[in-house]
Short mmCIF file of C-alpha atoms in Angstrom, two decimals:
data_model
loop_
_atom_site.label_atom_id
_atom_site.label_comp_id
_atom_site.label_asym_id
_atom_site.label_seq_id
_atom_site.Cartn_x
_atom_site.Cartn_y
_atom_site.Cartn_z
CA MET A 1 249.75 91.83 187.33
CA LEU A 2 252.19 94.60 188.26
CA ALA A 3 251.29 96.49 185.09
CA ASP A 4 247.58 96.19 185.97
CA LYS A 5 248.21 97.60 189.45
CA LEU A 6 250.29 100.44 188.05
CA TRP A 7 247.56 101.26 185.53
CA ILE A 8 244.89 101.29 188.24
CA ALA A 9 247.04 103.46 190.53
CA THR A 10 247.78 105.87 187.71
CA ALA A 11 244.14 106.09 186.70
CA CYS A 12 242.99 106.68 190.27
CA ALA A 13 245.61 109.40 190.78
CA ILE A 14 244.58 111.07 187.54
CA PHE A 15 240.89 110.92 188.46
CA TYR A 16 241.59 112.38 191.90
CA ALA A 17 243.79 115.18 190.54
CA SER A 18 241.34 116.08 187.79
CA SER A 19 238.38 116.10 190.18
CA LEU A 20 240.09 118.82 192.20
CA THR A 21 239.82 121.18 189.25
CA GLY A 22 236.03 121.21 189.19
CA VAL A 23 235.73 124.78 190.44
CA HIS A 24 232.84 127.07 189.62
CA ALA A 25 233.51 129.31 186.64
CA LEU A 26 232.95 133.04 186.60
CA ASN A 27 229.56 133.48 184.91
CA ASN A 28 229.43 137.20 184.20
CA GLY A 29 227.53 136.94 180.95
CA VAL A 30 230.44 136.82 178.47
CA ALA A 31 232.35 133.99 176.75
CA ARG A 32 230.08 131.08 177.59
CA LEU A 33 231.74 129.31 174.67
CA PRO A 34 235.40 129.38 173.59
CA VAL A 35 236.52 132.47 171.70
CA LEU A 36 237.32 132.01 167.99
CA GLY A 37 239.37 134.62 166.23
CA TYR A 38 242.79 135.99 165.36
CA ASN A 39 245.82 137.18 167.35
CA THR A 40 248.76 139.11 165.91
CA TRP A 41 251.68 137.81 167.98
CA ASN A 42 252.71 134.52 166.37
CA ALA A 43 252.76 135.87 162.83
CA TYR A 44 253.86 139.49 163.36
CA GLN A 45 255.07 140.05 166.96
CA CYS A 46 255.76 143.82 167.13
CA ASN A 47 255.41 144.47 163.39
CA ILE A 48 251.81 145.64 163.61
CA ASP A 49 249.88 148.75 162.61
CA GLU A 50 246.33 149.84 161.92
CA ASP A 51 246.53 148.90 158.22
CA LEU A 52 247.55 145.34 159.11
CA MET A 53 244.67 144.99 161.58
CA LEU A 54 242.09 146.24 159.11
CA THR A 55 243.53 144.10 156.31
CA THR A 56 243.46 141.04 158.57
CA ALA A 57 239.80 141.63 159.42
CA LYS A 58 238.93 141.95 155.73
CA LEU A 59 240.87 138.77 154.93
CA MET A 60 239.04 136.85 157.66
CA LYS A 61 235.82 137.91 156.01
CA SER A 62 236.87 137.17 152.42
CA LEU A 63 238.42 133.79 153.31
CA GLY A 64 235.17 132.67 154.94
CA LEU A 65 236.63 132.45 158.44
CA GLN A 66 234.03 134.82 159.84
CA ASP A 67 231.28 132.66 158.32
CA VAL A 68 232.38 129.61 160.34
CA GLY A 69 232.63 131.51 163.63
CA TYR A 70 235.99 133.30 163.89
CA ASN A 71 234.68 136.65 165.09
CA TYR A 72 237.50 138.24 167.15
CA VAL A 73 240.42 140.29 165.79
CA ASN A 74 242.91 140.72 168.63
CA ILE A 75 245.98 142.98 168.93
CA ASP A 76 248.81 141.61 171.06
CA ASP A 77 251.85 143.45 172.50
CA CYS A 78 253.67 146.52 171.07
CA TYR A 79 250.72 148.74 170.09
CA ALA A 80 251.44 151.54 172.60
CA GLU A 81 253.86 154.39 173.15
CA LYS A 82 256.66 153.45 175.56
CA ASN A 83 255.49 156.07 178.06
CA ARG A 84 252.07 156.92 179.43
CA SER A 85 250.52 160.36 178.93
CA MET A 86 251.00 163.17 181.45
CA SER A 87 247.67 162.15 183.01
CA GLY A 88 248.82 158.52 183.29
CA ASP A 89 246.94 156.91 180.41
CA ILE A 90 248.24 154.33 177.93
CA ILE A 91 248.57 155.92 174.49
CA GLU A 92 248.43 154.06 171.19
CA ASP A 93 251.55 154.37 169.02
CA LYS A 94 251.23 157.74 167.25
CA VAL A 95 252.80 156.50 164.01
CA ARG A 96 251.57 152.93 163.64
CA PHE A 97 248.08 153.66 164.98
CA LYS A 98 247.89 157.28 163.90
CA SER A 99 244.10 157.23 163.38
CA GLY A 100 243.57 156.06 166.94
CA MET A 101 242.34 152.80 168.43
CA LYS A 102 238.77 154.06 168.70
CA LYS A 103 238.46 154.63 164.96
CA LEU A 104 240.19 151.32 164.19
CA ASN A 105 237.71 149.50 166.41
CA GLU A 106 234.79 151.24 164.75
CA GLN A 107 236.03 150.07 161.35
CA ILE A 108 236.58 146.46 162.47
CA HIS A 109 233.26 146.36 164.33
CA ALA A 110 231.55 147.61 161.16
CA LEU A 111 232.82 144.46 159.44
CA GLY A 112 230.98 142.37 162.02
CA PHE A 113 233.90 141.48 164.29
CA LYS A 114 234.69 141.99 167.95
CA THR A 115 238.16 143.10 169.03
CA GLY A 116 240.75 142.29 171.66
CA ILE A 117 243.68 144.11 173.25
CA TYR A 118 246.67 143.14 175.40
CA SER A 119 248.22 144.27 178.68
CA ASP A 120 250.27 142.91 181.56
CA SER A 121 249.84 142.44 185.30
CA GLY A 122 253.31 143.86 186.02
CA TRP A 123 255.12 147.15 185.50
CA PHE A 124 255.74 146.46 181.80
CA THR A 125 254.51 144.14 179.09
CA CYS A 126 256.75 141.31 177.93
CA ALA A 127 258.00 143.55 175.08
CA GLY A 128 258.70 146.49 177.42
CA TYR A 129 255.58 148.64 176.96
CA PRO A 130 253.50 150.01 179.87
CA GLY A 131 251.95 147.31 182.05
CA SER A 132 248.81 147.79 184.11
CA PHE A 133 250.00 147.22 187.69
CA GLN A 134 248.49 149.94 189.90
CA ASN A 135 246.60 151.26 186.85
CA GLU A 136 244.10 148.44 186.45
CA LEU A 137 240.85 150.44 186.50
CA ARG A 138 242.35 153.30 184.49
CA ASP A 139 243.55 150.90 181.78
CA ALA A 140 240.35 148.85 181.74
CA LYS A 141 238.44 152.09 181.15
CA THR A 142 240.86 153.10 178.38
CA PHE A 143 240.40 149.76 176.65
CA GLN A 144 236.62 150.00 176.96
CA ASP A 145 236.61 153.61 175.73
CA TRP A 146 238.67 152.50 172.73
CA GLY A 147 236.00 149.88 172.02
CA PHE A 148 237.71 146.59 172.89
CA ASP A 149 235.70 143.52 173.93
CA TYR A 150 238.51 141.23 175.12
CA LEU A 151 241.68 141.56 177.21
CA LYS A 152 244.66 139.21 177.14
CA TYR A 153 246.60 139.79 180.37
CA ASP A 154 250.23 138.69 180.61
CA ASN A 155 252.67 137.92 183.44
CA CYS A 156 255.94 139.85 182.89
CA ALA A 157 257.79 142.48 184.99
CA ILE A 158 256.43 141.35 188.37
CA PRO A 159 256.78 144.00 191.13
CA TYR A 160 258.97 143.36 194.19
CA ASP A 161 257.32 141.35 196.97
CA SER A 162 257.54 144.35 199.29
CA ILE A 163 255.39 146.32 196.82
CA ILE A 164 252.90 143.78 195.49
CA ARG A 165 252.34 141.86 198.75
CA GLN A 166 250.19 139.43 196.76
CA GLY A 167 250.30 135.89 195.57
CA ILE A 168 249.80 135.22 191.87
CA VAL A 169 246.03 135.03 192.37
CA GLY A 170 245.93 138.48 193.93
CA LYS A 171 248.07 139.83 191.10
CA TYR A 172 245.38 138.86 188.57
CA GLN A 173 242.51 139.59 190.94
CA ARG A 174 243.34 143.29 190.66
CA MET A 175 242.38 143.44 186.98
CA ALA A 176 239.44 141.05 187.42
CA ASP A 177 238.05 143.42 190.06
CA ALA A 178 238.68 146.43 187.81
CA ILE A 179 236.78 144.83 184.92
CA ALA A 180 233.85 143.99 187.20
CA GLN A 181 233.88 147.49 188.72
CA LEU A 182 233.94 149.09 185.28
CA ALA A 183 231.01 146.98 184.09
CA ALA A 184 229.02 148.01 187.15
CA MET A 185 229.86 151.68 186.59
CA THR A 186 229.12 151.79 182.85
CA LYS A 187 226.34 149.16 182.66
CA LYS A 188 228.18 147.70 179.65
CA PRO A 189 229.11 144.01 179.29
CA PRO A 190 232.47 143.25 180.91
CA MET A 191 235.46 142.57 178.71
CA ILE A 192 236.40 138.93 178.30
CA PHE A 193 239.37 138.37 180.60
CA SER A 194 242.03 135.94 179.29
CA LEU A 195 244.76 135.18 181.83
CA CYS A 196 248.18 134.55 180.26
CA GLU A 197 249.88 133.23 183.40
CA TRP A 198 251.67 130.24 181.76
CA GLY A 199 250.40 127.71 184.32
CA TRP A 200 253.27 128.04 186.77
CA SER A 201 250.96 128.55 189.75
CA GLN A 202 248.33 125.91 188.92
CA VAL A 203 246.18 128.52 187.24
CA TRP A 204 243.68 125.81 186.20
CA LEU A 205 242.69 125.57 189.90
CA TRP A 206 241.83 129.25 190.37
CA GLY A 207 241.63 130.95 186.95
CA ALA A 208 237.93 130.16 186.56
CA THR A 209 237.07 132.43 189.47
CA LEU A 210 238.64 135.43 187.69
CA GLY A 211 238.31 135.07 183.94
CA GLN A 212 237.09 133.07 180.99
CA SER A 213 240.34 131.37 179.93
CA TRP A 214 243.80 130.79 181.35
CA ARG A 215 247.05 129.75 179.74
CA THR A 216 248.27 126.47 181.18
CA THR A 217 251.77 126.26 179.68
CA GLY A 218 254.52 128.39 178.18
CA ASP A 219 254.45 129.66 174.60
CA ILE A 220 253.73 127.29 171.75
CA ALA A 221 256.25 126.68 168.93
CA PRO A 222 255.45 125.39 165.42
CA LYS A 223 256.95 121.94 165.94
CA TRP A 224 255.61 118.57 167.01
CA ASP A 225 257.56 118.36 170.29
CA SER A 226 255.92 121.58 171.46
CA LEU A 227 252.44 120.35 170.56
CA ALA A 228 253.05 116.99 172.24
CA ALA A 229 254.25 118.60 175.48
CA ILE A 230 251.23 120.93 175.62
CA ILE A 231 248.79 118.11 174.90
CA ASN A 232 250.46 115.90 177.51
CA PHE A 233 250.34 118.56 180.21
CA ASN A 234 246.72 119.43 179.55
CA SER A 235 245.63 115.80 179.45
CA PHE A 236 245.73 115.76 183.25
CA ILE A 237 243.61 118.88 183.84
CA THR A 238 240.76 118.53 181.35
CA GLN A 239 238.14 118.75 184.11
CA ALA A 240 239.01 122.43 184.60
CA THR A 241 237.22 123.29 181.34
CA ASP A 242 233.50 123.94 181.07
CA PHE A 243 231.12 126.75 180.11
CA TYR A 244 232.49 130.25 180.93
CA GLY A 245 235.99 129.00 181.75
CA ARG A 246 238.57 126.86 179.97
CA ASN A 247 242.19 125.80 179.66
CA ASP A 248 243.93 127.88 176.98
CA LEU A 249 246.49 125.83 175.06
CA ASP A 250 247.90 128.98 173.34
CA MET A 251 247.43 130.18 169.77
CA LEU A 252 247.01 128.02 166.69
CA GLN A 253 250.35 127.63 164.92
CA LEU A 254 248.99 126.29 161.64
CA GLY A 255 250.71 127.61 158.52
CA ASN A 256 253.78 129.08 160.24
CA GLY A 257 256.13 126.34 159.03
CA GLY A 258 257.52 123.44 161.03
CA LEU A 259 254.40 121.24 161.03
CA THR A 260 253.39 118.64 158.49
CA TYR A 261 249.83 118.66 157.20
CA GLU A 262 248.95 115.71 159.46
CA GLU A 263 250.50 117.44 162.48
CA ALA A 264 248.49 120.57 161.68
CA LYS A 265 245.29 118.48 161.66
CA SER A 266 246.25 116.95 165.02
CA HIS A 267 247.04 120.40 166.42
CA PHE A 268 243.66 121.80 165.41
CA THR A 269 241.73 118.71 166.51
CA ALA A 270 243.29 118.60 169.97
CA TRP A 271 242.81 122.33 170.59
CA ALA A 272 239.22 122.31 169.33
CA LEU A 273 238.03 119.16 171.10
CA MET A 274 239.72 120.16 174.36
CA LYS A 275 237.58 123.33 174.09
CA SER A 276 240.54 125.69 174.03
CA PRO A 277 240.02 129.18 172.59
CA LEU A 278 240.94 129.04 168.90
CA LEU A 279 242.99 132.11 168.01
CA ILE A 280 244.68 131.93 164.63
CA GLY A 281 248.31 133.07 164.61
CA THR A 282 249.01 132.76 160.89
CA ASN A 283 249.79 135.33 158.20
CA LEU A 284 246.44 135.15 156.44
CA SER A 285 247.76 136.75 153.26
CA ALA A 286 249.98 133.69 152.74
CA ILE A 287 247.66 130.96 154.03
CA THR A 288 247.44 127.81 151.91
CA PRO A 289 244.17 126.12 150.91
CA ASP A 290 245.10 123.04 152.99
CA ILE A 291 245.56 125.06 156.18
CA LEU A 292 242.45 127.11 155.48
CA GLY A 293 240.53 123.87 155.06
CA ILE A 294 241.70 122.68 158.49
CA LEU A 295 240.67 125.94 160.16
CA LYS A 296 237.24 125.80 158.49
CA ASN A 297 236.33 122.22 159.48
CA LYS A 298 232.74 122.92 160.50
CA GLU A 299 232.19 119.55 162.19
CA ILE A 300 235.21 119.96 164.47
CA LEU A 301 234.28 123.59 165.17
CA ALA A 302 230.76 122.49 166.10
CA ILE A 303 232.18 120.36 168.93
CA ASN A 304 234.29 123.28 170.15
CA GLN A 305 231.20 125.53 170.11
CA ASP A 306 228.77 122.96 171.59
CA ASP A 307 226.13 124.99 173.45
CA VAL A 308 224.77 122.01 175.41
CA ILE A 309 227.93 120.34 176.76
CA GLY A 310 230.95 122.51 177.57
CA LYS A 311 233.36 119.82 178.74
CA SER A 312 236.66 118.92 177.12
CA ILE A 313 237.48 115.49 175.80
CA SER A 314 239.65 113.49 178.23
CA PRO A 315 242.00 110.54 177.82
CA PHE A 316 240.85 107.02 178.61
CA ARG A 317 244.27 105.54 177.86
CA TRP A 318 247.58 107.32 178.52
CA GLY A 319 250.90 107.02 176.77
CA ILE A 320 252.45 104.18 174.80
CA ASN A 321 254.13 102.36 177.68
CA PRO A 322 252.91 98.91 178.79
CA ASP A 323 251.50 100.34 182.04
CA TRP A 324 249.89 103.29 180.16
CA THR A 325 251.98 105.87 181.99
CA SER A 326 252.76 108.94 179.92
CA ASN A 327 255.66 111.14 178.98
CA SER A 328 255.82 114.55 177.34
CA THR A 329 256.84 113.23 173.92
CA HIS A 330 254.10 110.59 173.78
CA PRO A 331 250.93 112.02 175.31
CA ALA A 332 247.66 110.16 175.64
CA GLN A 333 246.56 108.64 172.35
CA PHE A 334 242.96 107.65 173.11
CA TRP A 335 240.48 110.37 174.12
CA SER A 336 236.71 110.76 174.30
CA GLY A 337 234.03 113.09 175.57
CA PRO A 338 230.31 113.77 175.43
CA SER A 339 228.72 116.22 173.03
CA LYS A 340 225.20 117.08 171.94
CA PHE A 341 225.98 115.25 168.68
CA GLY A 342 227.15 112.00 170.29
CA THR A 343 230.39 110.71 171.82
CA VAL A 344 233.42 112.28 170.17
CA PHE A 345 236.78 110.51 170.06
CA MET A 346 240.31 111.60 169.26
CA LEU A 347 242.87 108.95 168.30
CA LEU A 348 246.27 110.63 168.26
CA ASN A 349 249.22 108.75 166.79
CA THR A 350 252.20 110.07 168.72
CA LEU A 351 254.62 107.70 166.96
CA ASP A 352 257.01 108.62 164.15
CA GLU A 353 255.53 105.90 161.94
CA PRO A 354 252.03 104.87 160.81
CA ALA A 355 249.99 102.96 163.39
CA THR A 356 246.84 100.91 163.60
CA MET A 357 244.87 102.16 166.61
CA SER A 358 242.16 100.05 168.20
CA PHE A 359 240.13 100.21 171.39
CA ASN A 360 237.17 98.58 173.10
CA LEU A 361 234.23 100.99 172.93
CA THR A 362 233.43 100.68 176.63
CA GLU A 363 236.90 101.92 177.54
CA SER A 364 235.27 105.30 177.06
CA PRO A 365 233.02 106.21 180.01
CA TRP A 366 230.53 107.77 177.56
CA ILE A 367 229.74 104.49 175.75
CA ARG A 368 227.11 101.97 176.89
CA ALA A 369 227.72 98.23 176.84
CA GLY A 370 225.39 96.14 174.71
CA ARG A 371 224.81 98.91 172.15
CA GLN A 372 226.01 99.52 168.62
CA TYR A 373 227.11 102.93 167.35
CA SER A 374 227.01 104.68 164.00
CA VAL A 375 230.38 106.16 163.03
CA ARG A 376 230.91 109.61 161.53
CA ASP A 377 234.43 110.66 160.52
CA LEU A 378 234.83 114.36 161.37
CA TRP A 379 237.73 114.78 158.92
CA THR A 380 236.56 112.86 155.86
CA HIS A 381 232.97 113.99 156.55
CA THR A 382 231.68 110.51 155.80
CA ASP A 383 229.39 108.03 157.56
CA ASN A 384 231.46 104.88 158.06
CA GLY A 385 229.07 102.15 159.08
CA THR A 386 228.52 100.80 162.58
CA ALA A 387 230.91 100.02 165.44
CA ILE A 388 230.08 97.03 167.64
CA ARG A 389 232.20 96.53 170.75
CA ASN A 390 235.43 97.71 169.10
CA PHE A 391 236.75 100.43 166.82
CA THR A 392 239.92 100.25 164.73
CA ALA A 393 241.61 102.96 162.67
CA HIS A 394 244.16 101.55 160.22
CA ASP A 395 247.35 103.26 159.09
CA VAL A 396 246.99 106.49 161.05
CA PRO A 397 249.84 108.69 159.73
CA PRO A 398 252.80 109.65 161.94
CA HIS A 399 251.63 112.36 164.36
CA GLY A 400 248.24 112.11 162.66
CA VAL A 401 244.74 112.04 164.06
CA VAL A 402 241.39 110.32 163.60
CA ALA A 403 238.27 111.98 165.00
CA PRO A 404 235.22 109.67 164.91
CA LEU A 405 231.83 110.69 166.28
CA LEU A 406 229.82 107.75 167.62
CA LYS A 407 226.06 107.92 168.02
CA ASP A 408 223.89 105.25 169.66
CA ALA A 409 222.22 103.13 166.95
CA GLY A 410 220.30 100.67 169.14
CA GLY A 411 221.07 97.35 170.76
CA GLU A 412 223.91 95.23 169.50
CA PRO A 413 223.00 92.08 167.51
CA ASP A 414 221.85 89.02 169.45
CA GLY A 415 224.07 85.99 169.89
CA LEU A 416 227.45 87.70 170.08
CA PHE A 417 230.15 85.67 171.79
CA PRO A 418 231.44 86.18 174.38
CA ALA A 419 228.54 87.69 176.31
CA CYS A 420 230.66 90.67 177.31
CA SER A 421 233.04 92.75 175.25
CA VAL A 422 235.33 93.01 178.29
CA TRP A 423 235.10 89.27 178.74
CA TRP A 424 237.89 88.82 181.30
CA GLN A 425 235.92 90.84 183.85
CA CYS A 426 232.50 89.32 183.06
CA THR A 427 230.63 86.91 185.33
CA ASP A 428 227.29 85.08 185.18
CA LYS A 429 224.87 85.67 188.04
CA ASN A 430 225.61 82.12 189.26
CA GLY A 431 229.28 83.04 189.63
CA THR A 432 230.57 81.40 186.48
CA ARG A 433 233.27 83.47 184.78
CA VAL A 434 232.60 84.14 181.10
CA GLY A 435 235.42 82.88 178.85
CA GLY A 436 236.92 84.51 175.81
#
């Protein structure tokens, strides 16, 4: 009985907290759906130049990544000279980007891609290059003149309180206003604005009013503990994600070592079904066929890019403890959400050993009682019969994932006993409790 009360209290607290995040997103005509593409930082950090960017774009095309929707090629930190020009403008590195950003963008755009750039809301970027504080409109115009479509905006080198006289929202509002002002001046679409604030100031509550995505945690690392902590944290704020604005779980760390194949599948599944932007951070010249196959899973990508329903999947059962409370090493294992294709589930085995994972279908709020559901496996790409009342996945690998898609297939067969799948809560209209 105590466990039941704890579960109910936890669930109510989670529902209340998540409902607070239902703020209206900034609909300025860009990034209605999550961005798919590439970012340089995880694979290369500061070791970037124009040849690498152009080679990466060509590889995305030849590997078929562009064909399945990855259409952004984004430069992260370290592309600039350490000092601004005499007139105050950011200058691209004269050696590594000797042809100029404008020409590089023209070449990448000619391949059919869009492009992204990086800056910071403080005095300097995290790697010590010029930040955009007090130069927001100037820098936004520079980035637009260079031809960029997307801006990742970081959170290093914060000015003294006596200078900034802003909270964290105001610090990011400055660039949001500059992007909007520039769009009004030039009559061009605004750049996509991606806030890299790390979630320290509950960015999921206010980020949607400024940009199209917002980082909710610190940097990702290519190891299971990092993935588990990010998934756990974001499991409580899924309601912040919808069209035009979404929780950003950080870049995809597939293929950078440290993850097993099953962990890489779980990583990609969680990020995609939670509707995070999907920015590859892998050295594409060394990518393996297995990792490429994960990144090109069209059925998973279709859920991420659903143009009818923009919501993330959410947990319907937390943790592995008897009262379903969670911890950062064992996040929620049972998730579901609506999509235009049907109800999508994610069963995440957070244990270090294989597990059989089973649930009652109506534990998901998106499933109707008294119905049967066809089952599509989004990883094996097979139709796996019909689920009636329950679903079981056997021998899910350690840190592995199962992603079934359930679609209504009509009423369940007559004569099933008991009369309710959740029999211990079921009562006849005359007051008689239905037995199991």
